[in-house]
PDB file of C-alpha atoms and ligand atoms in Angstrom:
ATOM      1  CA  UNK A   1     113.555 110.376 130.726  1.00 47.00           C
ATOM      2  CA  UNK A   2     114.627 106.716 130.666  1.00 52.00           C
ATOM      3  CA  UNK A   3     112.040 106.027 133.168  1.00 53.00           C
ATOM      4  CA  UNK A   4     109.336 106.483 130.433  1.00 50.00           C
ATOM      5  CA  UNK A   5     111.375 103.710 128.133  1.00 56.00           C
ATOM      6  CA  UNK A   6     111.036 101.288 130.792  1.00 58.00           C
ATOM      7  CA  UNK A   7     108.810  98.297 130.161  1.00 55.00           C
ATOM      8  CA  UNK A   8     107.624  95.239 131.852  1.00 56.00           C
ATOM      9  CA  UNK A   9     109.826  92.289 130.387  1.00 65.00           C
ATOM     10  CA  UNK A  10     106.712  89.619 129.376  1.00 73.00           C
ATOM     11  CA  UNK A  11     108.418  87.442 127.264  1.00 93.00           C
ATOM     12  CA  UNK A  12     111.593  87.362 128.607  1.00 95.00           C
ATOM     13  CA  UNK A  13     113.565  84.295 127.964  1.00 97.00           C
ATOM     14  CA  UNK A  14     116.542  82.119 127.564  1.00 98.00           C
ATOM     15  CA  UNK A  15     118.313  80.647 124.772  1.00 98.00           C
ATOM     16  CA  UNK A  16     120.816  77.801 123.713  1.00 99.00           C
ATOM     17  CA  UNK A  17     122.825  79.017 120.934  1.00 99.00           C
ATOM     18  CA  UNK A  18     125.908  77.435 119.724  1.00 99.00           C
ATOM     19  CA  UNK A  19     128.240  77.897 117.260  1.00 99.00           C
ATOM     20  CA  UNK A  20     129.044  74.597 116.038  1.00 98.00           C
ATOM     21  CA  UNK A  21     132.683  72.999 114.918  1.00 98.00           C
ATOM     22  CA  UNK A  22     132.422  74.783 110.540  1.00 98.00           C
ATOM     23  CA  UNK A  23     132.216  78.392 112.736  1.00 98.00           C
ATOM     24  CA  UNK A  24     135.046  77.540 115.231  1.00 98.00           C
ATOM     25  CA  UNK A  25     137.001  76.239 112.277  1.00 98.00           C
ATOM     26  CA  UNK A  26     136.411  79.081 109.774  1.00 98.00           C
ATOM     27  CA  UNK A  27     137.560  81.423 112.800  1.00 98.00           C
ATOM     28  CA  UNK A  28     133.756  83.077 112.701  1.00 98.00           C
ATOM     29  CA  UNK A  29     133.164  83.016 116.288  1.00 98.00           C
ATOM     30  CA  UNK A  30     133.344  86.681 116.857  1.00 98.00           C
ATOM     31  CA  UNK A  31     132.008  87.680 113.886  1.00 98.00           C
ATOM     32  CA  UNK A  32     128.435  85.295 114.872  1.00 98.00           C
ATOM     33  CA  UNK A  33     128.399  86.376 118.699  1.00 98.00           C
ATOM     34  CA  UNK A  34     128.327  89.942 117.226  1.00 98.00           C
ATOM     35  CA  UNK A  35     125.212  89.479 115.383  1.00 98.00           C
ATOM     36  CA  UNK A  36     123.393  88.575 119.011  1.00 98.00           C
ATOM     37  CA  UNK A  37     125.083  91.578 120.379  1.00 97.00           C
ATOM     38  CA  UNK A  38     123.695  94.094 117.458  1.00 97.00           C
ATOM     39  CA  UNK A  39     120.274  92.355 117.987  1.00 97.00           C
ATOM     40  CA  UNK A  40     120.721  93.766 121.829  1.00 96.00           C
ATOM     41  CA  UNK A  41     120.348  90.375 123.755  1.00 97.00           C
ATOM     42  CA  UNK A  42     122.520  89.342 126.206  1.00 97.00           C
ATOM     43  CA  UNK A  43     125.287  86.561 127.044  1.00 98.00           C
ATOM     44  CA  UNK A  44     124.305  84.995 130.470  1.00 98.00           C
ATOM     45  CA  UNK A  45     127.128  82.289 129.750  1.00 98.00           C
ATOM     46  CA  UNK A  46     129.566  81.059 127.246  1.00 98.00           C
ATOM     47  CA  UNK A  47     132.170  78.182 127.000  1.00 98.00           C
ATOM     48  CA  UNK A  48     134.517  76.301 124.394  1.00 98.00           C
ATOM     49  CA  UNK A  49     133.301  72.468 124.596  1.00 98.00           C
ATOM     50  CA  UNK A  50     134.293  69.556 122.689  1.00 98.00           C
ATOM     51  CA  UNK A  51     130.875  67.623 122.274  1.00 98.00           C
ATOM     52  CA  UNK A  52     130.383  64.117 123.503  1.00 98.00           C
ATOM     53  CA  UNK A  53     128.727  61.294 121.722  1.00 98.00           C
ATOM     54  CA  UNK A  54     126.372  61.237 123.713  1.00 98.00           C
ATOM     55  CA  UNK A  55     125.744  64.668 124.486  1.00 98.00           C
ATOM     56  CA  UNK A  56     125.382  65.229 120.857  1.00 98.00           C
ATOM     57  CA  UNK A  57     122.553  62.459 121.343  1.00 98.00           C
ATOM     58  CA  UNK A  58     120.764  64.238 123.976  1.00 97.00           C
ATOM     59  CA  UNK A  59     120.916  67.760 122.079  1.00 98.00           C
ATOM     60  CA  UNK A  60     119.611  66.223 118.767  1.00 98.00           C
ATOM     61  CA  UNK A  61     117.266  63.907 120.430  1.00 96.00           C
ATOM     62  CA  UNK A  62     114.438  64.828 118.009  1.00 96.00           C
ATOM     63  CA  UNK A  63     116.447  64.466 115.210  1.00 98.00           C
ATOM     64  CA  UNK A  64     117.058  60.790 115.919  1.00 98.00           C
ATOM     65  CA  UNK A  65     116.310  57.949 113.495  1.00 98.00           C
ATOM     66  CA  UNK A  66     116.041  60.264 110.292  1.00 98.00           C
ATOM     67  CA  UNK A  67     118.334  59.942 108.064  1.00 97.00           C
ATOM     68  CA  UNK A  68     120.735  62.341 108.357  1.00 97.00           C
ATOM     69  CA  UNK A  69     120.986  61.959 112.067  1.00 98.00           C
ATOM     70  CA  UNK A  70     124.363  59.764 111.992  1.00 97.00           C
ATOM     71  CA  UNK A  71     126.108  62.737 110.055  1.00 97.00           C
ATOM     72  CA  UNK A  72     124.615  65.515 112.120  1.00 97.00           C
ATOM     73  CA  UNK A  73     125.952  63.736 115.462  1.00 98.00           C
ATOM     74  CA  UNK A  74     129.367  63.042 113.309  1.00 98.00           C
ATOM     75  CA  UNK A  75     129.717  67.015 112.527  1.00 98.00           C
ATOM     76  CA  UNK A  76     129.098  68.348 115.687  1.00 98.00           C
ATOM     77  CA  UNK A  77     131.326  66.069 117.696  1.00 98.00           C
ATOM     78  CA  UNK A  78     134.264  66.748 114.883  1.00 98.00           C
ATOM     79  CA  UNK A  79     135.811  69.720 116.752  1.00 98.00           C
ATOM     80  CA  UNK A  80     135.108  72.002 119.186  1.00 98.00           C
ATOM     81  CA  UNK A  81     132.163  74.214 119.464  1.00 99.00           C
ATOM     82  CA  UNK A  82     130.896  77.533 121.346  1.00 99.00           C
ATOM     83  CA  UNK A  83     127.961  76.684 123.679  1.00 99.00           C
ATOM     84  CA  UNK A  84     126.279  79.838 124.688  1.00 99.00           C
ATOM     85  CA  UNK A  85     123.381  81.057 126.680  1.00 98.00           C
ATOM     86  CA  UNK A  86     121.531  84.041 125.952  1.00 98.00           C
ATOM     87  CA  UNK A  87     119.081  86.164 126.774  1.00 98.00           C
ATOM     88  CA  UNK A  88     116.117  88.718 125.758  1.00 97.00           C
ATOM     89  CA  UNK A  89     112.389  89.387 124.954  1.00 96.00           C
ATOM     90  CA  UNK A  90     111.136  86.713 122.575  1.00 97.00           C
ATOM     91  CA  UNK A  91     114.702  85.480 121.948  1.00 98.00           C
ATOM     92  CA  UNK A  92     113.994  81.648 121.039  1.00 98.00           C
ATOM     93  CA  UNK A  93     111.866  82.954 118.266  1.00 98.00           C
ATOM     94  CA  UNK A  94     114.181  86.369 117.416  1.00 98.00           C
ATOM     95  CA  UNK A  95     117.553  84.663 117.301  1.00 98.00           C
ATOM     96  CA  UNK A  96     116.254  81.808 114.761  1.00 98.00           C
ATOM     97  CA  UNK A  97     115.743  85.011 112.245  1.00 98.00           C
ATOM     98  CA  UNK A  98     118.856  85.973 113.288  1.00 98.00           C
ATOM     99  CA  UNK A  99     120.665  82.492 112.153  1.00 98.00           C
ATOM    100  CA  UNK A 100     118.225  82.388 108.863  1.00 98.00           C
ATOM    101  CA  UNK A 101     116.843  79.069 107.523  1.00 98.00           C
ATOM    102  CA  UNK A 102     117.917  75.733 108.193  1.00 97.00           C
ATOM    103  CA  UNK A 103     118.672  75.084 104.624  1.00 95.00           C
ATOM    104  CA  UNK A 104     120.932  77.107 102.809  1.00 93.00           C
ATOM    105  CA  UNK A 105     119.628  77.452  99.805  1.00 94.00           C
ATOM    106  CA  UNK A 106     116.467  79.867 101.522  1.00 97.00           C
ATOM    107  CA  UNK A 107     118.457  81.681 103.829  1.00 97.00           C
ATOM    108  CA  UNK A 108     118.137  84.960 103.513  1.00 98.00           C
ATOM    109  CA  UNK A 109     120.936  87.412 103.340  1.00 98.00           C
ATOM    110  CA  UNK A 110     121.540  88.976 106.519  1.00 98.00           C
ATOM    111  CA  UNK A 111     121.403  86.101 108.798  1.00 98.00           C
ATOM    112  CA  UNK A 112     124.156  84.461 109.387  1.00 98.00           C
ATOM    113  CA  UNK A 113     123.575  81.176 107.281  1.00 98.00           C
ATOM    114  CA  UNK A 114     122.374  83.628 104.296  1.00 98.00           C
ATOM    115  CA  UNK A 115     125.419  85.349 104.363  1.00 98.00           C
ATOM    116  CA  UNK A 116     128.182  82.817 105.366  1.00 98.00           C
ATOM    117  CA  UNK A 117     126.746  79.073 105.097  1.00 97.00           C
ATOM    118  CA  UNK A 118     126.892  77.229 102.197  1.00 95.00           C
ATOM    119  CA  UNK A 119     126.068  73.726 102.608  1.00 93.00           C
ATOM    120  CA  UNK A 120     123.192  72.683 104.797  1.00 88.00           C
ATOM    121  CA  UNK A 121     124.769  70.604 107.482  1.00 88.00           C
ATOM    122  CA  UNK A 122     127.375  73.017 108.277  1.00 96.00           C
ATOM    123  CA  UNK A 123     125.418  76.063 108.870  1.00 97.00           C
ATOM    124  CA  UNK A 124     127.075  77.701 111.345  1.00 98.00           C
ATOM    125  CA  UNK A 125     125.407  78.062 114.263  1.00 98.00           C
ATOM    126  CA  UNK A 126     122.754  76.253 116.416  1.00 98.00           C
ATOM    127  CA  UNK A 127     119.480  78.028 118.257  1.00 98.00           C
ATOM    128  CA  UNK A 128     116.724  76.320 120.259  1.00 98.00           C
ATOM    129  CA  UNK A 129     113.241  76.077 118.583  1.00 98.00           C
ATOM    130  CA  UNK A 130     111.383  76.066 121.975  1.00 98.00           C
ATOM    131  CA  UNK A 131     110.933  76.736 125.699  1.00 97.00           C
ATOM    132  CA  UNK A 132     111.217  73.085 126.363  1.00 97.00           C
ATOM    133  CA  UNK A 133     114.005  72.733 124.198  1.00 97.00           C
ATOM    134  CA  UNK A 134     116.281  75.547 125.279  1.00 98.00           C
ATOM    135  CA  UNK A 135     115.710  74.146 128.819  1.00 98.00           C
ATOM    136  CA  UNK A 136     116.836  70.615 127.801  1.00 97.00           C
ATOM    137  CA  UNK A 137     119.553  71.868 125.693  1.00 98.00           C
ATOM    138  CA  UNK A 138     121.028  74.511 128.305  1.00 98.00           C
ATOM    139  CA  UNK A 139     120.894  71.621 131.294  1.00 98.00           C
ATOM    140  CA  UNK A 140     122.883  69.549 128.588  1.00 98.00           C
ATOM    141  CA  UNK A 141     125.840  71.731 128.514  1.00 98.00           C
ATOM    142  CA  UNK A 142     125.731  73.944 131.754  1.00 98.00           C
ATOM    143  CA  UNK A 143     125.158  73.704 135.364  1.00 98.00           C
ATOM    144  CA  UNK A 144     122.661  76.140 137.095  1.00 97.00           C
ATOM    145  CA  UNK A 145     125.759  77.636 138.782  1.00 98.00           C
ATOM    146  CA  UNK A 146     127.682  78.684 135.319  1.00 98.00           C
ATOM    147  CA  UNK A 147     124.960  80.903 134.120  1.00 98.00           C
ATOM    148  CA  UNK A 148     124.608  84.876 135.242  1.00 97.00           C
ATOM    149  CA  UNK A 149     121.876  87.224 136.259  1.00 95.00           C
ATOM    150  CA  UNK A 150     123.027  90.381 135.272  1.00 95.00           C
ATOM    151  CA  UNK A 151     121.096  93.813 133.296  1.00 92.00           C
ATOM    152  CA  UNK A 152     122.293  95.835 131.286  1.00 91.00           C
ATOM    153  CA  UNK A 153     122.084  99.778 131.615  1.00 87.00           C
ATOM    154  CA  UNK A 154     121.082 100.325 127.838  1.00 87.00           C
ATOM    155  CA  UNK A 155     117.972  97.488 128.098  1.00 85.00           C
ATOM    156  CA  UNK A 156     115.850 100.148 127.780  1.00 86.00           C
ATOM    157  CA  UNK A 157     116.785 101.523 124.761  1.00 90.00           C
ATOM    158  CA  UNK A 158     116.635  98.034 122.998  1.00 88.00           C
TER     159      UNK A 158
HETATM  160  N1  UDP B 201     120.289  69.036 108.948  1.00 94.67           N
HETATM  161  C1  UDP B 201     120.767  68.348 107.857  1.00 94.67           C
HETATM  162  N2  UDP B 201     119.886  67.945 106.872  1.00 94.67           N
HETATM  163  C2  UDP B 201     118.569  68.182 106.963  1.00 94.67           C
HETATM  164  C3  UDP B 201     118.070  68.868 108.078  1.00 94.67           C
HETATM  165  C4  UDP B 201     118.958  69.287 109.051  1.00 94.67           C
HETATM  166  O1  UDP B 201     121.966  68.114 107.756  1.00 94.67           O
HETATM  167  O2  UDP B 201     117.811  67.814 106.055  1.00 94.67           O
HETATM  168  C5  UDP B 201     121.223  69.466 110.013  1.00 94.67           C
HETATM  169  C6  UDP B 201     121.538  70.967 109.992  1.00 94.67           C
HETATM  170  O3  UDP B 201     122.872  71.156 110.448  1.00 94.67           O
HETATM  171  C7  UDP B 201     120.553  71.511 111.009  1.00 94.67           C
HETATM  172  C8  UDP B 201     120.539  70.381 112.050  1.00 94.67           C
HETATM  173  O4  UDP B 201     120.623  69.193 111.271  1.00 94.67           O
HETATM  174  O5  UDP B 201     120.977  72.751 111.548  1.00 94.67           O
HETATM  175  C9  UDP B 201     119.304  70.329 112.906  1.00 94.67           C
HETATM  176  O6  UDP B 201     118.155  70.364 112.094  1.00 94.67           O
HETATM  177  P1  UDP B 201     116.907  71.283 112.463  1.00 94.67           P
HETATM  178  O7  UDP B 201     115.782  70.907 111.559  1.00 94.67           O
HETATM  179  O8  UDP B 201     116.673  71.196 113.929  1.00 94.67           O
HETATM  180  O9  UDP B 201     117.404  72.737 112.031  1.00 94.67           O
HETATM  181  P2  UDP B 201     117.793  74.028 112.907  1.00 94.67           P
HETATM  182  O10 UDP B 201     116.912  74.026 114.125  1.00 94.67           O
HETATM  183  O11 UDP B 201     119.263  73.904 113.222  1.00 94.67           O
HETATM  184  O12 UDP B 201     117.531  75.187 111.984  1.00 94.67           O
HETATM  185 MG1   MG B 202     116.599  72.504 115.476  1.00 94.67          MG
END
């Protein structure tokens, strides 16, 4: 019977997905991991990190020179963070939704900014926008090593 649920993955793919210091701090952690687990994806690695200078350069590379780059790189070095890989069908695309908009103030309710971010620099939570960058951003935080190939038995249902 499961048989005829399985498909082909084509658009499998990874993600960089981070909880930044506001989530750690507000003691949301589990409460944010949880959405990615409802959505069905799944956690090929996870760690507690307290963000460098500079690797707070390299993630928000794009960002830099605009103006609000010397308070983004400020906030997410001011405590420590969740850095997280994870993994599913379309996920870079799926788990933006799943954080809601950038800005606050037209994120919907039901992602997590919508429902627990309230000023736009400390939104909560941090997902790639990209192939490219979710392969920069992953090699920025974890070695090939830390992160595991693993399926799980209800992928098929998801
Ligand atoms: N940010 C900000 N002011 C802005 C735009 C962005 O403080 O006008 C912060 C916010 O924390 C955001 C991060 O910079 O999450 C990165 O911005 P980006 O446009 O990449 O948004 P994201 O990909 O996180 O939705
Ligand atoms: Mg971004």
């Amino acid at each position: 019977m499961i048989d005829s649920l399985e498909m082909e993955s084509e658009h499998m793919e990874r993600t960089f997905l981070m909880v930044k210091p506001d989530g750690v701090q507000r003691g949301l952690i589990g409460r944010i991991i949880s959405r990615f687990e409802d959505k069905g994806f799944t956690l090929v690695a996870c760690k507690v990190v307290q963000v460098t200078e500079n690797q707070a350069k390299i993630h928000y590379a794009e960002h830099d020179g605009k103006d609000f780059f010397p308070n983004l790189v400020n906030f997410i070095t001011s405590g420590p963070v969740v850095a997280m890989v994870w993994e599913g069908d379309d996920i870079i695309a799926l788990s933006r939704i799943v954080n809601g908009k950038t800005n606050v103030n037209e994120a919907q309710p039901g992602s997590i900014r919508g429902d627990f971010a309230a000023h736009t620099p400390k939104n909560l939570i941090h997902g790639s926008d990209s192939p490219e960058s979710s392969k920069r951003e992953i090699a920025n935080f974890f070695e090939d090593h830390e992160l595991v190939n693993y399926d799980k038995i209800i992928s098929s249902w998801i």
